[in-house]
Every structure is written in structure tokens, then in C-alpha cells.
Amino acid sequence: MFDTLIIGAGQAGLAAGYMLQKAGLNFALLEAGSSPTGSWPHYYESLTLFSPARFSSLPGLPFPGQPERYPRRDEVIAYLRSYAYQFHLPVHFQSRVERVQRVGQHFRVETTAGTGYEALSIIAATGPFQHPYLPQFPGQHLFKGQLLHASVYQRPEPFQGKRVLVVGAGESALQIAIELATVAQVTIASRAPLHFRPQRVLGRDIHFWAWLTGLDRFPLSTFWERHAPTAVIDTGRYQPAFTERKLERRIVFDRFTAKGVVWEDGKEEPIDCVIFATGYRHQLGFLADLGALNADGQAVQKMGVSLTTPGLYYLGLEFQRTFASATLRGVGPDTLALMKPLQRYLQTARSS
Ligand SMILES: Cc1cc2nc3c(=O)[nH]c(=O)nc-3n(C[C@H](O)[C@H](O)[C@H](O)COP(=O)(O)OP(=O)(O)OC[C@H]3O[C@@H](n4cnc5c(N)ncnc54)[C@H](O)[C@@H]3O)c2cc1C
């Protein structure tokens, strides 16, 4: 009987493991894959963090190297691997959780391999990446070109000489579109005009100011972020790319045709490939038997604490506690905030 089982060994699960270990709890991490690196190896090769190394650390281990630089994807993978090994976190690999059930005072967890575990509490830290969100546009089924989600994009070479449309307004959409524009003719299309925030303000990275003002740490920031216009942090290379490269931006098209898309002004344009950089949705079906999800399959929770199921917790949900919750720098403070309710719950569960 474990005190806690953590489901998922990405950054969120690893941060939780570190904290539980420090608290002297008896726990394990169940990970579907074979490395403690979460979804990072699946992200596109050139991915560069939007936060500097100084603000990209998990609790207990500073991100190595020059603190002001913006680390690349492979550095994050190496960092997460060393994090798991340095703290000897007990990760059970090839252990995809299929279902969690309540049995009296505790939880029973089953993996697809047929292994069963028991625990007094559960932390679900499975991330949304395995379930890309693909919007549906009129006529989409007619389109004969290539249609894919950014989750499968790796590098620009296969798109050489093509006419590519990237749909989205976030960091990934911009980074992919700019990289593709070195080899292809690219348009980035978004529902609202793209907005940019400068990466540096008064000579310091914007994450420094978020840290100084507490924006990253205080739950109220969620309200601020939800109601602020979405904007991409620009190191200074995004906006010039629109004049320097084969890259343009437009408000999203109205519909697909067999050969391309029809824009708002009624003009049709041939397109070879559409890449949807339209985000992800958490799929927590393995918790369905607990009655812990709403009609959309999303967690019914407040600040990571289940509102339906005592002893069930979450990490890594977007806007879980602050607007940094689903980032490297945000998951540590969220884990710390979960420790009190978790330990209180464990005390009661052990004595009953
Ligand atoms: C393209 C992209 C760029 C990003 N860039 C940044 C950035 O620059 N800076 C930043 O801070 N954040 C960034 N993020 C956001 C965030 O930091 C990452 O998505 C991060 O990988 C989330 O970590 P996680 O641990 O919550 O989830 P994941 O990394 O997805 O890890 C979840 C783990 O759970 C496992 N799992 C899933 N289901 C099960 C199951 N049923 N049973 C057992 N195991 C399971 C998976 O195999 C995986 O290892 C980016 C995200 C994306 C998609």
C-alpha cells in the first residue's frame, strides 16, 4: 500500500516525486513510456524555451548552464533525465494506467499490462500532449492536401517548396511558421490578430518581472491571465520574420476546398499543407470510474484538489493555480501548494 501513486513521469510527476520524497512518504511514479522525460522528446527539434534557464527549473535542481540563455528541447530532456536519476525517483516504466477505482478507504490502480497497485492517494500528472486538439472547419473533409497537428511536426525539410498554412496564435505556431518559412511559402492564420509582448522589459526578461511581482505565484493571476488578451513573448526575432521571410499573417479562413482554403474576403488560395498548432486537451478517462470528471471529461478540481474525490490530486493542468501552472517554472510552486492538503488527507486516511 503506497501513500501516493503519481501517474505520469513528466516534469509535473517528477516535481511531485521530489516533494513526496522530501516529506518522507512512501510513493511511486507510474509512467506509460520508457523515460522520465514526459512529452519533451516528441516536441519539434528546434523548440526553444520561452523562459530563460534561470526560470525553467523544477524544485531542488537549478537548470544547468548560463542562467540567462533560452534552453533548447534536448537540454530540457537531459535536465529531466538527470533530475529523475539524481533524486533516485522510483519510476515504474511501461506502466500505462488504465483505470483507478475506489476500494473502501483507498484506491486501486490497474495498468494496461495487468499490474495492480494500491494507494491511499493519487496524483494525476499525465499532461495533455497525447491528445492534440483539431478544430473542424467547414469543408475540411474535402481537402485533398496534407492536414496535420503540430504535435507531429519535427523539422522543416519535408515541407521544402510547399505552400503551408499554420493555424494558431501561440508560441509553437510562431516558432514552427518561422522555421518553415526558411524552406516554404508560409501563412500563419489565427482567429484574432497576433499580439506580441517584448521578451525583455527595462533590460530584464519578462519572467523576472513575473517572479518579482508574484504574478507567477499567486492564484489571483489566473483571473488576470484569463482576461488578458493572449500574446506571444517575442525575443525580437518573430516580428522581423514577417518582412524578412516568405511569411505572412492573416485572420483565419472561412472554409476548406479540395485544393486549399477560402479566406474571409471570398478569395480561394491553393494550399499544400495545413498544420494545426491549436493545442491539446487533457484526457483523464482512467479516472472516470471515480466520478471525478465533468461532462466534458475534464477534472472537477480547485487548485489541483479534486472536488469530488477525497485523496485525488492533479498537477500540470492549465491555469490550475496560476498562469504558469502548465510550465516548467510553475509546476514546482503548485506541487508545494498541494503538499499541505495531501498530508492532511493522508493523516486522516491512515487513522481511519
Ligand atoms: C510544443 C510545446 C512547447 C512548449 N514549450 C514550453 C516552454 O518553452 N516552456 C515551458 O515551461 N513549457 C512549455 N510547454 C508546456 C509544458 O511545459 C509541457 O507541455 C510539459 O511537457 C508538460 O509537462 P507534464 O509533466 O504536465 O506533461 P507531459 O510532459 O506530457 O508528461 C506526462 C507524462 O505522463 C505519461 N502518461 C500519460 N498518460 C498516462 C497514463 N494513463 N498512465 C501512465 N503514464 C501516462 C506520459 O507518457 C508522459 O510521460 C510546451 C508545450 C508544448 C506542447
Short mmCIF file of C-alpha atoms and ligand atoms in Angstrom, two decimals:
data_model
loop_
_atom_site.label_atom_id
_atom_site.label_comp_id
_atom_site.label_asym_id
_atom_site.label_seq_id
_atom_site.Cartn_x
_atom_site.Cartn_y
_atom_site.Cartn_z
CA MET A 1 0.00 0.00 0.00
CA PHE A 2 1.59 3.26 -1.15
CA ASP A 3 0.85 6.59 0.48
CA THR A 4 0.67 8.10 -3.01
CA LEU A 5 0.84 6.93 -6.60
CA ILE A 6 1.84 9.59 -9.13
CA ILE A 7 0.53 8.88 -12.62
CA GLY A 8 2.91 10.27 -15.28
CA ALA A 9 6.65 10.97 -15.03
CA GLY A 10 6.95 14.21 -16.96
CA GLN A 11 8.03 17.44 -15.27
CA ALA A 12 4.83 17.54 -13.17
CA GLY A 13 5.17 13.97 -11.91
CA LEU A 14 8.89 14.38 -11.23
CA ALA A 15 8.37 17.59 -9.23
CA ALA A 16 5.72 15.76 -7.20
CA GLY A 17 8.11 12.85 -6.64
CA TYR A 18 10.79 15.20 -5.33
CA MET A 19 8.38 16.79 -2.83
CA LEU A 20 6.92 13.48 -1.63
CA GLN A 21 10.41 12.11 -1.12
CA LYS A 22 11.36 15.17 0.94
CA ALA A 23 8.24 14.65 3.05
CA GLY A 24 9.30 11.02 3.71
CA LEU A 25 6.24 9.49 2.03
CA ASN A 26 6.02 6.03 0.51
CA PHE A 27 5.26 6.59 -3.18
CA ALA A 28 5.91 5.51 -6.79
CA LEU A 29 5.51 7.03 -10.24
CA LEU A 30 3.69 5.05 -12.93
CA GLU A 31 4.85 6.07 -16.41
CA ALA A 32 3.43 4.81 -19.70
CA GLY A 33 6.70 5.40 -21.59
CA SER A 34 10.27 4.30 -21.04
CA SER A 35 11.98 7.52 -19.91
CA PRO A 36 11.39 10.18 -17.24
CA THR A 37 11.19 12.98 -19.78
CA GLY A 38 7.45 13.42 -20.29
CA SER A 39 6.40 14.61 -23.73
CA TRP A 40 9.53 16.67 -24.42
CA PRO A 41 11.17 14.14 -26.80
CA HIS A 42 8.05 14.39 -29.01
CA TYR A 43 8.16 18.17 -29.39
CA TYR A 44 9.73 19.67 -32.54
CA GLU A 45 13.52 19.51 -32.67
CA SER A 46 14.25 23.25 -32.76
CA LEU A 47 11.96 24.11 -29.81
CA THR A 48 13.49 26.87 -27.70
CA LEU A 49 12.07 27.61 -24.24
CA PHE A 50 10.21 30.89 -23.84
CA SER A 51 11.71 31.26 -20.34
CA PRO A 52 15.44 31.60 -19.59
CA ALA A 53 17.24 28.73 -17.81
CA ARG A 54 17.07 30.68 -14.53
CA PHE A 55 13.24 30.48 -14.66
CA SER A 56 12.93 26.96 -16.09
CA SER A 57 13.87 24.84 -13.09
CA LEU A 58 12.00 22.24 -11.09
CA PRO A 59 12.32 22.31 -7.29
CA GLY A 60 15.68 21.24 -5.86
CA LEU A 61 17.82 21.35 -9.02
CA PRO A 62 18.70 24.56 -10.90
CA PHE A 63 18.66 24.28 -14.70
CA PRO A 64 22.37 23.93 -15.59
CA GLY A 65 24.46 26.34 -17.67
CA GLN A 66 24.34 30.05 -18.29
CA PRO A 67 21.17 31.21 -16.47
CA GLU A 68 20.11 33.94 -18.93
CA ARG A 69 20.06 31.75 -22.04
CA TYR A 70 16.95 30.11 -23.51
CA PRO A 71 17.48 26.33 -23.42
CA ARG A 72 16.60 24.06 -26.35
CA ARG A 73 14.36 20.99 -26.29
CA ASP A 74 17.22 18.49 -25.93
CA GLU A 75 18.62 20.35 -22.93
CA VAL A 76 15.23 20.03 -21.21
CA ILE A 77 15.20 16.29 -21.96
CA ALA A 78 18.70 15.91 -20.44
CA TYR A 79 17.69 18.03 -17.43
CA LEU A 80 14.57 15.94 -16.68
CA ARG A 81 16.53 12.70 -17.04
CA SER A 82 19.22 13.90 -14.62
CA TYR A 83 16.51 15.14 -12.23
CA ALA A 84 14.92 11.67 -12.01
CA TYR A 85 18.27 9.92 -11.58
CA GLN A 86 19.83 12.42 -9.19
CA PHE A 87 16.94 12.07 -6.73
CA HIS A 88 16.53 8.30 -7.38
CA LEU A 89 12.84 8.77 -8.07
CA PRO A 90 11.06 5.39 -8.11
CA VAL A 91 9.58 5.40 -11.63
CA HIS A 92 7.85 2.25 -12.89
CA PHE A 93 8.22 2.46 -16.69
CA GLN A 94 5.94 0.83 -19.29
CA SER A 95 3.12 1.25 -16.78
CA ARG A 96 0.20 2.95 -18.50
CA VAL A 97 -2.65 3.42 -16.04
CA GLU A 98 -5.92 2.20 -17.47
CA ARG A 99 -8.26 2.70 -14.57
CA VAL A 100 -8.39 3.94 -11.00
CA GLN A 101 -11.10 2.72 -8.66
CA ARG A 102 -12.02 3.41 -5.07
CA VAL A 103 -11.97 0.35 -2.80
CA GLY A 104 -13.12 1.36 0.69
CA GLN A 105 -10.66 3.95 2.02
CA HIS A 106 -8.04 3.51 -0.68
CA PHE A 107 -7.51 3.49 -4.45
CA ARG A 108 -6.83 0.54 -6.71
CA VAL A 109 -4.86 1.32 -9.87
CA GLU A 110 -4.64 -1.00 -12.87
CA THR A 111 -2.17 -0.71 -15.73
CA THR A 112 -2.68 -1.93 -19.29
CA ALA A 113 -0.03 -4.58 -18.56
CA GLY A 114 -2.39 -6.00 -15.93
CA THR A 115 -0.38 -4.93 -12.87
CA GLY A 116 -2.38 -3.73 -9.88
CA TYR A 117 -1.30 -1.17 -7.26
CA GLU A 118 -2.93 0.19 -4.14
CA ALA A 119 -2.54 3.62 -2.60
CA LEU A 120 -4.17 5.98 -0.15
CA SER A 121 -3.92 8.89 -2.58
CA ILE A 122 -3.36 9.63 -6.26
CA ILE A 123 -1.70 12.49 -8.13
CA ALA A 124 -2.68 12.59 -11.82
CA ALA A 125 0.13 14.28 -13.79
CA THR A 126 -0.41 12.93 -17.29
CA GLY A 127 -0.26 16.19 -19.30
CA PRO A 128 -2.43 16.94 -22.33
CA PHE A 129 0.10 16.26 -25.12
CA GLN A 130 -1.13 12.80 -26.05
CA HIS A 131 -4.45 14.29 -27.12
CA PRO A 132 -3.99 17.05 -29.72
CA TYR A 133 -6.99 19.26 -30.37
CA LEU A 134 -8.03 19.53 -34.02
CA PRO A 135 -10.73 22.12 -34.77
CA GLN A 136 -13.24 21.37 -37.53
CA PHE A 137 -13.74 23.88 -40.36
CA PRO A 138 -16.48 23.73 -43.00
CA GLY A 139 -15.37 21.59 -45.93
CA GLN A 140 -12.44 20.05 -44.05
CA HIS A 141 -13.32 16.57 -45.32
CA LEU A 142 -12.99 17.83 -48.93
CA PHE A 143 -9.37 18.98 -48.57
CA LYS A 144 -7.03 16.74 -50.57
CA GLY A 145 -3.79 18.26 -49.25
CA GLN A 146 -1.86 17.27 -46.14
CA LEU A 147 -3.54 18.08 -42.85
CA LEU A 148 -1.69 17.55 -39.59
CA HIS A 149 -1.39 18.68 -36.00
CA ALA A 150 1.73 20.48 -34.74
CA SER A 151 2.26 17.57 -32.33
CA VAL A 152 3.69 15.51 -35.22
CA TYR A 153 5.81 18.33 -36.69
CA GLN A 154 9.54 17.74 -36.14
CA ARG A 155 11.62 19.66 -38.72
CA PRO A 156 11.14 21.81 -41.86
CA GLU A 157 12.83 19.72 -44.60
CA PRO A 158 9.79 17.60 -45.62
CA PHE A 159 7.93 20.85 -46.43
CA GLN A 160 10.57 22.20 -48.86
CA GLY A 161 8.98 24.34 -51.61
CA LYS A 162 5.40 23.80 -50.37
CA ARG A 163 2.63 26.28 -49.69
CA VAL A 164 1.95 25.82 -45.95
CA LEU A 165 -0.73 27.25 -43.68
CA VAL A 166 -0.09 27.19 -39.93
CA VAL A 167 -3.25 27.69 -37.85
CA GLY A 168 -2.72 29.05 -34.33
CA ALA A 169 -1.60 32.08 -32.35
CA GLY A 170 0.72 30.65 -29.73
CA GLU A 171 4.43 30.16 -29.24
CA SER A 172 4.50 26.84 -31.14
CA ALA A 173 2.57 28.24 -34.10
CA LEU A 174 5.03 31.13 -34.41
CA GLN A 175 8.18 29.05 -33.95
CA ILE A 176 7.04 26.43 -36.47
CA ALA A 177 5.86 29.02 -39.03
CA ILE A 178 9.12 30.98 -38.83
CA GLU A 179 11.23 27.87 -39.17
CA LEU A 180 9.16 26.61 -42.12
CA ALA A 181 9.49 29.97 -43.87
CA THR A 182 13.18 29.16 -44.47
CA VAL A 183 12.12 26.44 -46.93
CA ALA A 184 8.45 27.05 -47.78
CA GLN A 185 5.87 29.74 -48.51
CA VAL A 186 4.04 30.13 -45.18
CA THR A 187 0.93 31.88 -43.88
CA ILE A 188 0.05 31.89 -40.19
CA ALA A 189 -3.69 32.17 -39.62
CA SER A 190 -5.34 32.99 -36.29
CA ARG A 191 -8.88 33.80 -35.12
CA ALA A 192 -7.77 37.17 -33.73
CA PRO A 193 -4.81 39.32 -34.80
CA LEU A 194 -1.48 38.16 -33.35
CA HIS A 195 -0.24 40.10 -30.33
CA PHE A 196 3.35 40.25 -29.16
CA ARG A 197 4.85 41.01 -25.75
CA PRO A 198 8.50 42.00 -25.57
CA GLN A 199 10.71 39.33 -24.01
CA ARG A 200 12.75 41.97 -22.19
CA VAL A 201 11.33 44.90 -20.26
CA LEU A 202 13.68 47.52 -18.73
CA GLY A 203 16.59 45.25 -19.57
CA ARG A 204 15.26 42.16 -17.77
CA ASP A 205 13.44 39.09 -19.09
CA ILE A 206 9.67 39.29 -18.63
CA HIS A 207 9.84 36.18 -16.38
CA PHE A 208 11.98 38.14 -13.95
CA TRP A 209 9.17 40.69 -13.58
CA ALA A 210 6.55 37.95 -13.26
CA TRP A 211 8.65 36.46 -10.46
CA LEU A 212 9.30 39.84 -8.78
CA THR A 213 5.65 40.88 -8.78
CA GLY A 214 4.42 37.45 -7.72
CA LEU A 215 2.35 37.07 -10.89
CA ASP A 216 3.75 33.55 -11.25
CA ARG A 217 2.98 32.53 -7.70
CA PHE A 218 -0.32 34.00 -6.61
CA PRO A 219 -3.54 32.29 -7.61
CA LEU A 220 -5.18 35.59 -8.49
CA SER A 221 -3.01 35.80 -11.57
CA THR A 222 -5.26 33.17 -13.17
CA PHE A 223 -8.04 35.73 -13.35
CA TRP A 224 -5.65 38.25 -14.87
CA GLU A 225 -4.34 35.87 -17.48
CA ARG A 226 -7.75 34.53 -18.50
CA HIS A 227 -8.99 38.02 -19.14
CA ALA A 228 -5.86 39.47 -20.69
CA PRO A 229 -5.51 39.28 -24.48
CA THR A 230 -3.37 36.29 -25.44
CA ALA A 231 0.06 37.34 -26.63
CA VAL A 232 3.26 35.66 -27.70
CA ILE A 233 6.52 36.61 -26.00
CA ASP A 234 8.83 37.89 -28.74
CA THR A 235 12.59 37.74 -28.27
CA GLY A 236 12.81 40.20 -31.15
CA ARG A 237 13.02 37.60 -33.91
CA TYR A 238 9.32 36.91 -34.51
CA GLN A 239 8.09 40.25 -35.84
CA PRO A 240 11.01 40.90 -38.24
CA ALA A 241 10.42 37.43 -39.73
CA PHE A 242 7.25 38.75 -41.37
CA THR A 243 9.27 41.15 -43.52
CA GLU A 244 12.44 39.07 -43.93
CA ARG A 245 10.95 35.70 -44.88
CA LYS A 246 8.25 34.10 -47.02
CA LEU A 247 5.84 34.54 -44.15
CA GLU A 248 2.53 36.36 -43.85
CA ARG A 249 -0.22 36.50 -41.25
CA ARG A 250 -3.98 36.55 -41.77
CA ILE A 251 -7.25 36.13 -39.91
CA VAL A 252 -8.27 32.50 -40.19
CA PHE A 253 -10.00 31.27 -43.35
CA ASP A 254 -13.73 30.57 -43.70
CA ARG A 255 -13.66 27.09 -45.19
CA PHE A 256 -11.67 24.41 -46.93
CA THR A 257 -11.97 23.45 -50.58
CA ALA A 258 -10.44 20.38 -52.26
CA LYS A 259 -7.30 22.34 -53.16
CA GLY A 260 -6.96 24.92 -50.43
CA VAL A 261 -8.91 27.44 -48.40
CA VAL A 262 -11.32 30.35 -48.91
CA TRP A 263 -10.40 33.49 -46.97
CA GLU A 264 -12.78 35.97 -45.33
CA ASP A 265 -12.75 38.13 -48.47
CA GLY A 266 -14.03 35.21 -50.56
CA LYS A 267 -10.72 34.58 -52.38
CA GLU A 268 -9.61 30.98 -52.74
CA GLU A 269 -5.96 30.06 -52.31
CA PRO A 270 -4.29 26.75 -53.12
CA ILE A 271 -2.53 25.18 -50.13
CA ASP A 272 -0.38 22.03 -49.97
CA CYS A 273 -0.36 21.53 -46.25
CA VAL A 274 -2.23 22.79 -43.17
CA ILE A 275 -0.62 22.45 -39.73
CA PHE A 276 -2.93 22.95 -36.77
CA ALA A 277 -0.99 24.40 -33.82
CA THR A 278 -4.23 24.51 -31.87
CA GLY A 279 -3.28 22.98 -28.55
CA TYR A 280 -4.24 19.93 -26.56
CA ARG A 281 -6.99 18.64 -24.26
CA HIS A 282 -6.44 16.62 -21.11
CA GLN A 283 -7.86 13.09 -21.38
CA LEU A 284 -8.33 11.65 -17.93
CA GLY A 285 -10.55 8.72 -18.86
CA PHE A 286 -8.67 6.46 -16.43
CA LEU A 287 -10.35 8.43 -13.61
CA ALA A 288 -13.89 8.05 -14.98
CA ASP A 289 -14.90 5.27 -12.54
CA LEU A 290 -14.24 7.67 -9.66
CA GLY A 291 -16.84 10.16 -10.94
CA ALA A 292 -14.06 12.75 -10.83
CA LEU A 293 -14.68 14.27 -14.29
CA ASN A 294 -17.29 16.64 -15.67
CA ALA A 295 -19.42 16.01 -18.78
CA ASP A 296 -16.51 17.18 -20.99
CA GLY A 297 -14.16 14.68 -19.36
CA GLN A 298 -12.22 17.42 -17.54
CA ALA A 299 -11.13 17.29 -13.89
CA VAL A 300 -13.54 18.76 -11.35
CA GLN A 301 -10.92 20.40 -9.15
CA LYS A 302 -9.80 23.54 -7.42
CA MET A 303 -6.10 24.35 -7.34
CA GLY A 304 -5.29 20.72 -8.05
CA VAL A 305 -7.51 19.24 -5.32
CA SER A 306 -10.37 17.07 -6.58
CA LEU A 307 -13.76 18.44 -5.56
CA THR A 308 -15.44 15.06 -5.98
CA THR A 309 -12.94 12.51 -4.71
CA PRO A 310 -11.01 12.94 -1.44
CA GLY A 311 -7.40 11.82 -1.88
CA LEU A 312 -7.22 12.64 -5.61
CA TYR A 313 -4.96 15.48 -6.81
CA TYR A 314 -3.77 16.94 -10.12
CA LEU A 315 -0.63 18.61 -11.39
CA GLY A 316 0.17 20.29 -14.70
CA LEU A 317 -3.36 21.40 -15.61
CA GLU A 318 -3.51 24.68 -17.46
CA PHE A 319 -4.43 27.53 -15.09
CA GLN A 320 -4.60 25.03 -12.22
CA ARG A 321 -3.36 27.60 -9.71
CA THR A 322 -1.54 30.32 -11.63
CA PHE A 323 -1.00 31.12 -15.28
CA ALA A 324 2.36 29.33 -15.04
CA SER A 325 0.84 26.03 -13.81
CA ALA A 326 1.48 24.10 -17.02
CA THR A 327 5.10 25.24 -17.41
CA LEU A 328 8.47 24.13 -16.07
CA ARG A 329 8.71 27.07 -13.69
CA GLY A 330 5.09 26.85 -12.49
CA VAL A 331 4.78 23.21 -11.55
CA GLY A 332 7.15 23.40 -8.55
CA PRO A 333 5.15 26.03 -6.63
CA ASP A 334 1.92 24.15 -7.50
CA THR A 335 3.38 20.94 -6.07
CA LEU A 336 4.39 22.73 -2.88
CA ALA A 337 0.86 24.11 -2.54
CA LEU A 338 -0.58 20.58 -2.82
CA MET A 339 1.57 19.16 -0.03
CA LYS A 340 -0.49 20.53 2.88
CA PRO A 341 -3.88 19.20 1.75
CA LEU A 342 -2.27 15.90 0.71
CA GLN A 343 -0.51 15.36 4.04
CA ARG A 344 -3.62 16.32 5.98
CA TYR A 345 -5.62 13.83 3.95
CA LEU A 346 -3.05 11.07 4.49
CA GLN A 347 -3.14 11.58 8.24
CA THR A 348 -6.91 11.12 8.30
CA ALA A 349 -6.83 8.19 5.87
CA ARG A 350 -4.17 6.34 7.90
CA SER A 351 -6.08 6.73 11.14
CA SER A 352 -9.46 5.59 9.80
C1 LIG B 1 5.12 22.44 -28.28
C2 LIG B 1 5.18 22.82 -26.83
C3 LIG B 1 6.09 23.75 -26.38
C4 LIG B 1 6.19 24.08 -25.03
N1 LIG B 1 7.12 24.99 -24.63
C5 LIG B 1 7.27 25.26 -23.31
C6 LIG B 1 8.29 26.14 -22.86
O1 LIG B 1 9.02 26.75 -23.65
N2 LIG B 1 8.43 26.34 -21.52
C7 LIG B 1 7.64 25.73 -20.60
O2 LIG B 1 7.85 25.89 -19.39
N3 LIG B 1 6.62 24.93 -21.01
C8 LIG B 1 6.42 24.66 -22.33
N4 LIG B 1 5.41 23.82 -22.74
C9 LIG B 1 4.38 23.40 -21.76
C10 LIG B 1 4.76 22.28 -20.77
O3 LIG B 1 5.89 22.64 -20.00
C11 LIG B 1 4.99 20.94 -21.46
O4 LIG B 1 3.86 20.57 -22.20
C12 LIG B 1 5.33 19.79 -20.48
O5 LIG B 1 5.72 18.67 -21.24
C13 LIG B 1 4.15 19.42 -19.58
O6 LIG B 1 4.62 18.54 -18.58
P1 LIG B 1 3.68 17.46 -17.85
O7 LIG B 1 4.54 16.69 -16.95
O8 LIG B 1 2.49 18.14 -17.31
O9 LIG B 1 3.14 16.55 -19.06
P2 LIG B 1 3.97 15.63 -20.07
O10 LIG B 1 5.31 16.17 -20.37
O11 LIG B 1 3.05 15.39 -21.22
O12 LIG B 1 4.20 14.29 -19.25
C14 LIG B 1 3.11 13.45 -18.94
C15 LIG B 1 3.63 12.03 -18.79
O13 LIG B 1 2.53 11.19 -18.41
C16 LIG B 1 2.60 9.97 -19.11
N5 LIG B 1 1.25 9.42 -19.19
C17 LIG B 1 0.20 9.91 -19.89
N6 LIG B 1 -0.91 9.14 -19.67
C18 LIG B 1 -0.52 8.17 -18.81
C19 LIG B 1 -1.21 7.07 -18.19
N7 LIG B 1 -2.51 6.84 -18.41
N8 LIG B 1 -0.50 6.25 -17.36
C20 LIG B 1 0.82 6.48 -17.10
N9 LIG B 1 1.52 7.50 -17.67
C21 LIG B 1 0.85 8.34 -18.50
C22 LIG B 1 3.18 10.35 -20.46
O14 LIG B 1 3.80 9.22 -21.07
C23 LIG B 1 4.17 11.46 -20.09
O15 LIG B 1 5.47 10.93 -19.87
C24 LIG B 1 5.31 23.49 -24.10
C25 LIG B 1 4.34 22.57 -24.56
C26 LIG B 1 4.29 22.23 -25.91
C27 LIG B 1 3.26 21.23 -26.37
#
